[in-house]
CSV table of C-alpha atoms in Angstrom, one decimal:
chain,number,residue,atom,x,y,z
A,1,MET,CA,39.2,-13.7,-3.5
A,2,GLU,CA,37.8,-15.0,-0.2
A,3,PHE,CA,34.4,-13.3,-1.0
A,4,VAL,CA,34.4,-14.8,-4.5
A,5,ILE,CA,35.0,-18.4,-3.2
A,6,LYS,CA,32.4,-18.1,-0.4
A,7,ILE,CA,29.7,-16.5,-2.6
A,8,SER,CA,30.4,-19.1,-5.4
A,9,GLN,CA,29.8,-21.9,-2.9
A,10,PHE,CA,26.8,-20.2,-1.5
A,11,LEU,CA,25.1,-19.6,-4.9
A,12,LEU,CA,26.0,-23.1,-6.3
A,13,SER,CA,24.6,-24.8,-3.2
A,14,LEU,CA,21.5,-22.6,-3.1
A,15,SER,CA,20.9,-23.1,-6.9
A,16,LEU,CA,21.3,-26.9,-6.6
A,17,LEU,CA,18.9,-27.1,-3.7
A,18,ILE,CA,16.3,-24.9,-5.3
A,19,VAL,CA,16.3,-26.7,-8.7
A,20,LEU,CA,16.1,-30.2,-7.2
A,21,HIS,CA,13.4,-29.1,-4.7
A,22,GLU,CA,11.2,-27.7,-7.5
A,23,LEU,CA,12.0,-30.7,-9.6
A,24,GLY,CA,10.5,-32.7,-6.8
A,25,HIS,CA,7.2,-30.9,-7.5
A,26,PHE,CA,7.6,-30.8,-11.3
A,27,ILE,CA,8.1,-34.6,-11.9
A,28,PRO,CA,5.0,-35.9,-10.1
A,29,ALA,CA,2.9,-33.0,-11.5
A,30,ARG,CA,3.9,-34.1,-15.0
A,31,LEU,CA,3.4,-37.8,-14.2
A,32,PHE,CA,-0.1,-37.0,-13.1
A,33,LYS,CA,-0.6,-35.0,-16.3
A,34,THR,CA,-0.8,-31.7,-14.5
A,35,ARG,CA,0.3,-28.6,-16.5
A,36,VAL,CA,3.3,-26.8,-15.1
A,37,GLU,CA,3.3,-23.2,-16.5
A,38,LYS,CA,6.7,-22.0,-15.1
A,39,PHE,CA,9.9,-23.5,-13.6
A,40,TYR,CA,12.2,-20.8,-12.2
A,41,LEU,CA,15.5,-20.6,-10.4
A,42,PHE,CA,15.3,-17.4,-8.4
A,43,PHE,CA,12.4,-15.0,-8.6
A,44,ASP,CA,11.5,-13.1,-11.8
A,45,ILE,CA,9.8,-10.1,-10.4
A,46,LYS,CA,9.1,-7.8,-13.4
A,47,TYR,CA,11.8,-9.5,-15.6
A,48,SER,CA,13.9,-12.6,-16.1
A,49,LEU,CA,17.6,-13.0,-16.7
A,50,PHE,CA,16.8,-15.9,-19.0
A,51,LYS,CA,13.6,-17.7,-20.1
A,52,LYS,CA,12.6,-20.2,-22.7
A,53,LYS,CA,9.3,-21.9,-23.3
A,54,ILE,CA,9.4,-25.7,-24.0
A,55,GLY,CA,6.0,-27.2,-24.5
A,56,ASP,CA,3.6,-25.8,-21.9
A,57,THR,CA,6.4,-24.7,-19.5
A,58,VAL,CA,8.5,-21.6,-19.4
A,59,TYR,CA,11.9,-22.4,-17.9
A,60,GLY,CA,13.8,-19.4,-16.6
A,61,ILE,CA,16.2,-17.7,-14.2
A,62,GLY,CA,15.1,-14.7,-12.2
A,63,TRP,CA,17.2,-11.9,-10.9
A,64,LEU,CA,16.3,-12.1,-7.2
A,65,PRO,CA,18.2,-15.0,-5.6
A,66,LEU,CA,15.8,-15.6,-2.7
A,67,GLY,CA,14.5,-19.0,-3.8
A,68,GLY,CA,12.7,-20.4,-6.8
A,69,TYR,CA,9.3,-21.9,-7.8
A,70,VAL,CA,7.2,-23.9,-10.1
A,71,LYS,CA,3.8,-22.5,-11.1
A,72,ILE,CA,1.4,-25.3,-11.4
A,73,ALA,CA,-1.9,-24.6,-13.3
A,74,GLY,CA,-5.0,-24.5,-11.1
A,75,MET,CA,-3.1,-24.2,-7.8
A,76,ILE,CA,-3.5,-21.4,-5.3
A,77,ASP,CA,0.0,-20.3,-4.6
A,78,GLU,CA,2.1,-17.2,-4.2
A,79,SER,CA,1.2,-16.0,-7.7
A,80,MET,CA,-2.4,-15.5,-6.6
A,81,ASP,CA,-3.7,-15.9,-10.2
A,82,LYS,CA,-7.3,-15.2,-9.4
A,83,GLU,CA,-8.2,-14.9,-13.1
A,84,GLN,CA,-7.3,-18.5,-13.8
A,85,MET,CA,-9.0,-19.7,-10.6
A,86,ALA,CA,-12.2,-17.9,-11.6
A,87,LEU,CA,-12.5,-20.0,-14.7
A,88,PRO,CA,-14.1,-23.5,-14.7
A,89,PRO,CA,-11.6,-26.3,-13.6
A,90,GLN,CA,-9.7,-28.0,-16.5
A,91,PRO,CA,-8.6,-31.6,-16.5
A,92,TRP,CA,-4.9,-30.6,-16.6
A,93,GLU,CA,-5.2,-28.4,-13.5
A,94,PHE,CA,-4.0,-29.2,-10.0
A,95,ARG,CA,-7.4,-28.5,-8.5
A,96,SER,CA,-9.0,-31.2,-10.8
A,97,LYS,CA,-6.7,-34.0,-9.6
A,98,PRO,CA,-7.6,-36.4,-6.7
A,99,ALA,CA,-6.4,-35.4,-3.3
A,100,TRP,CA,-3.8,-38.2,-3.1
A,101,GLN,CA,-2.2,-37.0,-6.3
A,102,ARG,CA,-2.1,-33.4,-5.1
A,103,LEU,CA,-0.6,-34.6,-1.8
A,104,ILE,CA,2.2,-36.5,-3.6
A,105,ILE,CA,2.9,-33.4,-5.8
A,106,MET,CA,3.2,-31.2,-2.7
A,107,LEU,CA,5.4,-33.6,-0.8
A,108,GLY,CA,7.7,-34.1,-3.8
A,109,GLY,CA,10.0,-31.2,-3.0
A,110,VAL,CA,10.6,-32.2,0.6
A,111,THR,CA,11.1,-35.8,-0.4
A,112,VAL,CA,13.8,-34.9,-2.9
A,113,ASN,CA,15.5,-32.8,-0.3
A,114,VAL,CA,15.7,-35.7,2.1
A,115,ILE,CA,16.8,-38.1,-0.6
A,116,LEU,CA,19.5,-35.7,-1.7
A,117,ALA,CA,20.9,-35.5,1.8
A,118,VAL,CA,20.9,-39.3,2.0
A,119,PHE,CA,22.8,-39.5,-1.3
A,120,ILE,CA,25.3,-36.8,-0.3
A,121,TYR,CA,26.0,-38.5,3.1
A,122,ILE,CA,26.4,-41.9,1.4
A,123,GLY,CA,28.8,-40.4,-1.2
A,124,THR,CA,30.9,-38.4,1.3
A,125,SER,CA,31.1,-41.3,3.7
A,126,TYR,CA,32.3,-43.6,1.0
A,127,TYR,CA,34.8,-41.1,-0.6
A,128,TYR,CA,36.1,-39.3,2.4
A,129,GLY,CA,35.2,-41.5,5.3
A,130,ASP,CA,34.6,-40.0,8.8
A,131,LYS,CA,37.5,-38.2,10.6
A,132,ILE,CA,36.7,-38.3,14.3
A,133,LEU,CA,38.3,-37.6,17.6
A,134,PRO,CA,37.1,-40.2,20.2
A,135,ASN,CA,36.4,-38.5,23.5
A,136,GLU,CA,38.6,-41.0,25.2
A,137,ASN,CA,41.5,-39.7,23.1
A,138,ILE,CA,41.4,-36.3,24.7
A,139,PRO,CA,43.7,-37.0,27.7
A,140,ASP,CA,43.8,-33.5,29.3
A,141,GLY,CA,40.2,-32.3,28.8
A,142,VAL,CA,39.0,-29.5,26.7
A,143,LEU,CA,39.5,-25.7,26.4
A,144,ILE,CA,36.7,-23.7,27.8
A,145,GLU,CA,36.6,-20.2,26.3
A,146,SER,CA,33.1,-19.3,27.5
A,147,THR,CA,32.6,-17.1,30.5
A,148,VAL,CA,29.1,-18.5,30.8
A,149,LEU,CA,30.5,-22.1,31.1
A,150,ASN,CA,33.2,-20.9,33.5
A,151,ASP,CA,30.5,-19.2,35.7
A,152,LEU,CA,28.6,-22.5,35.8
A,153,GLY,CA,31.7,-24.3,37.0
A,154,ILE,CA,33.0,-25.9,33.8
A,155,LYS,CA,36.7,-25.2,33.5
A,156,THR,CA,39.6,-25.8,31.0
A,157,GLY,CA,40.9,-29.2,31.6
A,158,ASP,CA,37.5,-30.8,32.4
A,159,LYS,CA,36.5,-33.8,30.3
A,160,ILE,CA,32.9,-33.6,29.1
A,161,ILE,CA,31.6,-37.1,29.5
A,162,ALA,CA,27.9,-36.7,28.7
A,163,VAL,CA,25.1,-34.3,28.0
A,164,ASP,CA,21.8,-35.3,29.6
A,165,ASP,CA,21.6,-39.1,29.0
A,166,PHE,CA,23.8,-38.9,25.8
A,167,VAL,CA,27.3,-40.2,26.3
A,168,ILE,CA,29.8,-38.2,24.3
A,169,GLU,CA,31.9,-40.6,22.1
A,170,ASP,CA,33.2,-38.1,19.5
A,171,PHE,CA,34.5,-34.6,20.3
A,172,MET,CA,32.2,-33.0,17.6
A,173,GLN,CA,29.1,-34.3,19.4
A,174,ILE,CA,29.7,-31.9,22.3
A,175,PHE,CA,28.7,-28.8,20.2
A,176,GLU,CA,25.5,-30.5,18.9
A,177,HIS,CA,24.2,-31.6,22.3
A,178,ILE,CA,25.4,-29.0,24.8
A,179,LEU,CA,23.6,-26.0,23.3
A,180,PHE,CA,20.2,-27.7,23.8
A,181,GLY,CA,21.1,-29.8,26.9
A,182,LYS,CA,19.9,-29.5,30.4
A,183,GLN,CA,22.8,-31.2,32.3
A,184,VAL,CA,26.4,-31.8,31.6
A,185,THR,CA,28.5,-34.5,33.2
A,186,ILE,CA,32.2,-33.6,33.6
A,187,GLU,CA,35.2,-35.4,34.9
A,188,ARG,CA,37.9,-33.4,36.8
A,189,ASP,CA,40.9,-35.1,38.5
A,190,GLY,CA,39.2,-38.5,38.1
A,191,VAL,CA,35.9,-37.4,39.8
A,192,GLN,CA,32.7,-37.0,37.9
A,193,SER,CA,30.1,-34.4,38.7
A,194,ASN,CA,26.9,-33.0,37.1
A,195,ILE,CA,26.5,-29.3,36.1
A,196,GLU,CA,22.9,-28.0,35.5
A,197,LEU,CA,22.5,-25.8,32.5
A,198,PRO,CA,20.0,-22.9,32.8
A,199,GLN,CA,17.0,-22.8,30.5
A,200,ASP,CA,18.3,-19.7,28.8
A,201,PHE,CA,21.8,-21.1,28.3
A,202,LEU,CA,21.7,-20.5,24.6
A,203,SER,CA,20.6,-16.9,25.2
A,204,GLN,CA,23.5,-16.3,27.6
A,205,ILE,CA,25.9,-17.8,25.1
A,206,SER,CA,24.5,-15.5,22.4
A,207,ASP,CA,24.6,-12.4,24.6
A,208,ALA,CA,28.2,-13.1,25.5
A,209,LYS,CA,29.2,-12.9,21.8
A,210,GLU,CA,32.0,-15.4,22.2
A,211,LYS,CA,32.9,-17.1,18.9
A,212,LYS,CA,33.8,-20.4,20.6
A,213,PHE,CA,32.9,-21.9,23.9
A,214,VAL,CA,34.4,-25.4,23.8
A,215,SER,CA,37.6,-26.1,21.8
A,216,LEU,CA,40.5,-28.5,21.7
A,217,ARG,CA,43.5,-27.4,23.8
A,218,MET,CA,46.3,-26.4,21.4
A,219,PRO,CA,50.1,-26.3,21.8
A,220,PHE,CA,51.8,-22.9,21.6
A,221,ILE,CA,53.2,-23.3,18.1
A,222,ILE,CA,55.3,-20.3,16.9
A,223,ASN,CA,54.0,-19.0,13.7
A,224,GLU,CA,56.3,-16.0,13.3
A,225,VAL,CA,59.2,-14.3,15.0
A,226,PRO,CA,58.9,-10.6,14.0
A,227,ASP,CA,62.0,-8.6,13.2
A,228,THR,CA,60.9,-6.3,16.0
A,229,SER,CA,60.7,-9.1,18.6
A,230,PHE,CA,63.0,-8.8,21.7
A,231,ASN,CA,63.4,-12.6,21.3
A,232,LYS,CA,64.6,-12.5,17.7
A,233,SER,CA,68.1,-13.7,18.6
A,234,ALA,CA,66.8,-16.7,20.6
A,235,GLY,CA,67.1,-19.0,17.7
A,236,LEU,CA,63.4,-19.7,17.4
A,237,ARG,CA,61.7,-20.4,14.1
A,238,LYS,CA,58.2,-21.1,12.7
A,239,GLY,CA,56.8,-24.4,13.9
A,240,ASP,CA,58.7,-24.5,17.2
A,241,ILE,CA,56.6,-25.3,20.3
A,242,ILE,CA,57.2,-24.0,23.8
A,243,ILE,CA,56.6,-26.9,26.1
A,244,ALA,CA,58.0,-25.4,29.4
A,245,LEU,CA,59.1,-22.2,31.1
A,246,ASP,CA,61.8,-23.0,33.7
A,247,ASP,CA,60.1,-25.8,35.7
A,248,THR,CA,56.5,-24.9,34.6
A,249,LYS,CA,55.1,-27.4,32.1
A,250,THR,CA,53.3,-25.6,29.2
A,251,LYS,CA,52.1,-28.4,27.0
A,252,TYR,CA,49.2,-26.2,26.0
A,253,ALA,CA,49.0,-22.5,25.1
A,254,ASP,CA,46.3,-22.0,27.8
A,255,GLN,CA,49.0,-23.0,30.3
A,256,LEU,CA,51.8,-20.9,28.8
A,257,LEU,CA,49.9,-17.6,28.5
A,258,PRO,CA,48.9,-17.3,32.2
A,259,ALA,CA,52.4,-18.6,33.3
A,260,LEU,CA,54.0,-15.7,31.6
A,261,ASN,CA,52.4,-13.4,34.2
A,262,ASN,CA,54.7,-15.0,36.8
A,263,TYR,CA,57.8,-14.0,34.8
A,264,LYS,CA,57.1,-10.4,33.9
A,265,GLY,CA,60.2,-8.4,33.2
A,266,GLN,CA,62.4,-11.5,33.7
A,267,LYS,CA,64.6,-13.9,31.8
A,268,VAL,CA,63.2,-17.4,31.6
A,269,THR,CA,64.6,-20.7,30.3
A,270,ALA,CA,62.2,-22.1,27.7
A,271,THR,CA,62.1,-25.7,26.6
A,272,ILE,CA,61.5,-25.9,22.8
A,273,LEU,CA,60.1,-28.9,20.9
A,274,ARG,CA,61.4,-29.0,17.3
A,275,ASP,CA,61.2,-32.0,14.9
A,276,ASN,CA,60.6,-34.3,17.8
A,277,ASN,CA,63.7,-33.1,19.6
A,278,THR,CA,63.9,-30.7,22.5
A,279,PHE,CA,66.4,-28.0,23.4
A,280,GLU,CA,66.5,-25.1,25.9
A,281,THR,CA,66.9,-21.4,25.1
A,282,PRO,CA,66.7,-18.2,27.2
A,283,LEU,CA,63.7,-15.9,26.5
A,284,THR,CA,62.9,-12.4,27.7
A,285,VAL,CA,59.4,-11.8,29.1
A,286,SER,CA,58.2,-8.2,28.8
A,287,ASP,CA,56.8,-6.2,31.6
A,288,GLU,CA,53.4,-6.9,30.1
A,289,GLY,CA,53.9,-10.7,30.2
A,290,LYS,CA,54.6,-11.0,26.5
A,291,LEU,CA,57.2,-12.9,24.4
A,292,GLY,CA,56.9,-10.8,21.3
A,293,LEU,CA,56.1,-13.9,19.2
A,294,VAL,CA,53.1,-14.6,16.9
A,295,TYR,CA,51.7,-18.1,17.7
A,296,ALA,CA,49.2,-20.2,15.7
A,297,THR,CA,45.7,-20.3,17.3
A,298,GLY,CA,44.9,-23.7,15.6
A,299,ALA,CA,46.4,-26.7,13.9
A,300,THR,CA,45.3,-29.4,11.5
A,301,PRO,CA,44.3,-32.9,12.8
A,302,GLU,CA,47.4,-34.2,11.0
A,303,THR,CA,49.7,-31.8,12.8
A,304,LEU,CA,48.2,-32.5,16.2
A,305,GLY,CA,48.3,-36.2,15.5
A,306,SER,CA,52.0,-36.2,14.5
A,307,LEU,CA,52.9,-34.2,17.6
A,308,GLY,CA,51.2,-36.8,19.8
A,309,TYR,CA,48.6,-34.4,21.2
A,310,TYR,CA,45.4,-36.2,19.9
A,311,ASP,CA,44.9,-39.5,18.2
A,312,PHE,CA,42.4,-38.8,15.4
A,313,GLU,CA,40.7,-41.8,13.7
A,314,THR,CA,39.4,-42.1,10.2
A,315,LYS,CA,36.6,-44.5,9.5
A,316,LYS,CA,36.6,-45.8,5.9
A,317,TYR,CA,33.5,-47.4,4.4
A,318,SER,CA,32.9,-49.6,1.4
A,319,PHE,CA,30.0,-48.4,-0.8
A,320,LEU,CA,27.6,-50.9,0.8
A,321,GLU,CA,28.7,-49.9,4.3
A,322,ALA,CA,28.2,-46.2,3.4
A,323,ILE,CA,24.5,-46.7,2.6
A,324,PRO,CA,23.2,-47.3,6.1
A,325,VAL,CA,25.8,-44.7,7.4
A,326,GLY,CA,24.3,-42.1,5.1
A,327,VAL,CA,20.7,-42.9,6.2
A,328,VAL,CA,21.6,-42.7,9.9
A,329,LYS,CA,23.4,-39.4,9.4
A,330,THR,CA,20.3,-37.9,7.6
A,331,LYS,CA,18.0,-39.2,10.4
A,332,ASP,CA,20.2,-37.7,13.1
A,333,LYS,CA,20.5,-34.4,11.3
A,334,ILE,CA,16.7,-34.2,10.9
A,335,LEU,CA,16.1,-35.0,14.6
A,336,SER,CA,18.8,-32.4,15.6
A,337,TYR,CA,17.2,-29.7,13.4
A,338,ILE,CA,13.8,-30.4,14.8
A,339,LYS,CA,15.2,-30.1,18.3
A,340,GLN,CA,16.6,-26.7,17.3
A,341,PHE,CA,13.2,-25.6,16.0
A,342,LYS,CA,11.6,-26.6,19.3
A,343,ALA,CA,14.1,-24.5,21.1
A,344,ILE,CA,13.6,-21.5,18.7
A,345,PHE,CA,9.8,-21.6,19.4
A,346,THR,CA,10.4,-21.7,23.2
A,347,PRO,CA,11.1,-18.0,24.0
A,348,SER,CA,12.6,-18.8,27.4
A,349,THR,CA,15.6,-20.5,25.8
A,350,GLY,CA,16.6,-17.4,23.9
A,351,ALA,CA,17.3,-19.6,20.8
A,352,TYR,CA,15.5,-17.2,18.6
A,353,LYS,CA,18.5,-14.8,18.9
A,354,GLU,CA,20.6,-17.3,16.9
A,355,VAL,CA,18.2,-17.4,14.0
A,356,GLY,CA,20.0,-16.2,10.9
A,357,GLY,CA,19.2,-15.4,7.3
A,358,PHE,CA,21.2,-15.5,4.1
A,359,LYS,CA,24.3,-14.0,5.6
A,360,ALA,CA,24.3,-16.7,8.3
A,361,ILE,CA,24.2,-19.3,5.6
A,362,TYR,CA,26.9,-17.5,3.6
A,363,ASP,CA,29.2,-17.4,6.7
A,364,VAL,CA,28.9,-21.2,7.1
A,365,PHE,CA,30.9,-21.8,3.9
A,366,PRO,CA,34.7,-21.9,4.2
A,367,SER,CA,37.0,-19.2,2.7
A,368,VAL,CA,38.9,-21.9,0.7
A,369,TRP,CA,37.2,-24.2,-1.8
A,370,SER,CA,36.6,-27.6,-0.3
A,371,TRP,CA,34.3,-30.1,-1.9
A,372,GLU,CA,34.2,-32.1,1.3
A,373,TYR,CA,32.9,-29.1,3.3
A,374,PHE,CA,30.7,-28.0,0.4
A,375,TRP,CA,28.8,-31.3,0.1
A,376,GLY,CA,28.5,-31.5,3.9
A,377,ILE,CA,27.0,-28.1,4.2
A,378,THR,CA,24.7,-28.7,1.2
A,379,ALA,CA,23.4,-31.9,2.7
A,380,PHE,CA,22.5,-30.0,6.0
A,381,LEU,CA,20.9,-27.1,4.1
A,382,SER,CA,18.9,-29.7,2.1
A,383,ILE,CA,17.6,-31.1,5.4
A,384,MET,CA,17.0,-27.6,6.7
A,385,LEU,CA,14.9,-26.8,3.6
A,386,ALA,CA,12.9,-30.0,4.0
A,387,VAL,CA,12.0,-29.3,7.6
A,388,LEU,CA,11.3,-25.6,6.9
A,389,ASN,CA,9.0,-26.5,4.1
A,390,LEU,CA,7.0,-28.9,6.2
A,391,LEU,CA,6.0,-26.1,8.6
A,392,PRO,CA,2.2,-25.8,8.6
A,393,ILE,CA,2.3,-22.3,7.1
A,394,PRO,CA,-0.1,-21.9,4.1
A,395,ALA,CA,2.5,-20.4,1.8
A,396,LEU,CA,4.8,-23.4,2.4
A,397,ASP,CA,4.5,-27.0,1.2
A,398,GLY,CA,3.5,-27.9,4.8
A,399,GLY,CA,0.5,-25.6,4.6
A,400,HIS,CA,-0.8,-27.2,1.4
A,401,VAL,CA,-0.2,-30.6,2.9
A,402,MET,CA,-2.1,-29.7,6.1
A,403,PHE,CA,-5.2,-28.7,4.0
A,404,LEU,CA,-4.9,-31.8,1.8
A,405,LEU,CA,-4.7,-34.1,4.8
A,406,TYR,CA,-7.8,-32.3,6.2
A,407,GLU,CA,-9.6,-32.9,2.9
A,408,ILE,CA,-8.6,-36.6,2.8
A,409,VAL,CA,-9.7,-37.3,6.4
A,410,SER,CA,-12.9,-35.2,6.4
A,411,GLY,CA,-13.9,-35.8,2.8
A,412,ARG,CA,-14.5,-32.0,2.4
A,413,LYS,CA,-12.3,-29.7,0.3
A,414,PRO,CA,-11.7,-26.2,1.8
A,415,SER,CA,-13.2,-23.5,-0.4
A,416,GLU,CA,-10.9,-21.6,-2.9
A,417,LYS,CA,-11.8,-18.4,-1.1
A,418,PHE,CA,-10.6,-19.8,2.2
A,419,LEU,CA,-7.4,-21.1,0.6
A,420,GLU,CA,-6.7,-17.7,-1.0
A,421,ARG,CA,-7.0,-15.9,2.3
A,422,ALA,CA,-4.9,-18.5,4.0
A,423,GLN,CA,-2.2,-18.1,1.3
A,424,VAL,CA,-2.1,-14.3,1.9
A,425,ILE,CA,-1.8,-14.8,5.7
A,426,GLY,CA,0.9,-17.4,5.2
A,427,PHE,CA,2.8,-15.2,2.8
A,428,MET,CA,2.7,-12.4,5.3
A,429,ILE,CA,4.0,-14.7,8.0
A,430,LEU,CA,6.8,-15.8,5.7
A,431,ILE,CA,7.8,-12.2,5.0
A,432,MET,CA,7.9,-11.5,8.7
A,433,LEU,CA,10.1,-14.6,9.4
A,434,VAL,CA,12.5,-13.6,6.5
A,435,LEU,CA,12.7,-10.1,7.8
A,436,PHE,CA,13.3,-11.3,11.4
A,437,ALA,CA,16.1,-13.8,10.3
A,438,ASN,CA,17.9,-11.3,8.1
A,439,GLY,CA,17.4,-8.6,10.6
A,440,ASN,CA,19.2,-10.8,13.1
A,441,ASP,CA,22.1,-11.0,10.7
A,442,ILE,CA,22.2,-7.2,10.4
A,443,PHE,CA,22.0,-6.6,14.1
A,444,LYS,CA,24.8,-9.1,14.8
A,445,ALA,CA,27.0,-7.4,12.1
A,446,LEU,CA,26.4,-4.0,13.7
A,447,THR,CA,27.0,-5.1,17.3
A,448,GLU,CA,30.0,-7.5,16.9
C-alpha cells in the first residue's frame, strides 16, 4: 500500500507539471498562429497508450513516463524532423515567426512553472498556514546525529544561531542553509562561537551516509512494552515518558540512552511522566545497558507542544496576506535551488554526489497521502523544472532561448544546420545527465 500511495503521488505530480509546462508552450504558439502538431504527456516511442487528433494537433499519452512534449511545426527539436525542415518555410511554422514571438513561446513553459509555484504557495499559505518552530523556542539546543558535525566541534545541546550572515529564526531554516554554508555560529552554555565548515562538507555528509544530521531532541516515549521484556511487570504502558533515572535527569532520549551505561546489570528507580503526572517505578537494566522497551523515535508537533517540550507556532493568513507570502516563498526557493546548482557544478564541494533521478523524487513523497505535503513538493518540483529548463543546453528551453537572444541582439539567425548539430549535442548532454542522476540513485540503493 505504501508503494501505491507514493507512486500515485509521484505520477500525479509529474503529470500535472508536464501538462502545464507544455501548455505554457502550446498557448502562446496558438496565439501567434503557430501550428502545434503533437501535445503529449509522456513519450510515445513507437506507440501511444492514447491519442486523438483535434484540428491540427494530435493529443496523446505515451508509455514512457520520463516527461512530455509539444511538437511545434517548423521548430528544430528532439524529433529532428529534417524532412519538414528541408521544405520551404510556411507562415504557420515556428521558424517563420518573429524572434520575439519565438522567444515568448520558448519561455512559456518556464513561466507557467513559476506561476504554478506561486499559486500553490499562495493556496497552501492561505489554507494551511505556516507551522514553524522559532529558533528561540528550542531551549536546550538541537540533536546532532552527524559524526561529521561532531568532529567539527558541533555537539548535541548546541544552539545553532546563524549560518554565515543568515540568522536562523525557524528550525527548518537550519537544513536549507547549513549544507551550503561556510561558517556556523553556535551557542553553548551561553557562549557563542564560530565553526568553519570545510569546502567539501556536503561531500563528507554524503559519504557518511547518515540519514539525519540535525534534529530536534526528543523525549524517551515508550511505544511498546514487549511480552518478553524484563520490565514487563513495572507497570509501564504506551505513551509513558522516562524523565529520570535515580538522580540523573533524562528529559531527552539522547540523555537516557548513554545514562543506561552507568547502570548496567543494576536496578534503577525511574521517574515516569504520564498524563502530566509523575510517579516512580523500579526498572532493571540489562548487562548490555538496555531496558527491553521499544521507544518512539519521533513525535508530532502537537504531542511535543502538549508535553511542553517545544512551542510551535502556526501563522494564519488571509487570502490577501497569502499573496505576497506565496511570491516570497517562490523567490526564496528559486534562489535556494540556484545556490544548489552552483554547488553541484563546483566539484570541490562534492554536491554532485547528492544529485538524484526519478527514485530520489519518488522518495521525497510521504508514505501516507497528504495534500499539504503533495502540494508543497509539487511547488518545489515546479521550480526545479523551471530552473532546469533554463539551463543553456540546446535540447532544453534555455538552449533555444540562448540562440534567440543571440539572434535578437546580433540581428543574425543561426543556420538551421548549426541548430540541428547543437540539438544533437544538447540531447547527448541531457542523456548523460539523466544517466548520471539515475545512476546515483542506483549506486545509493546498492551501497546503503
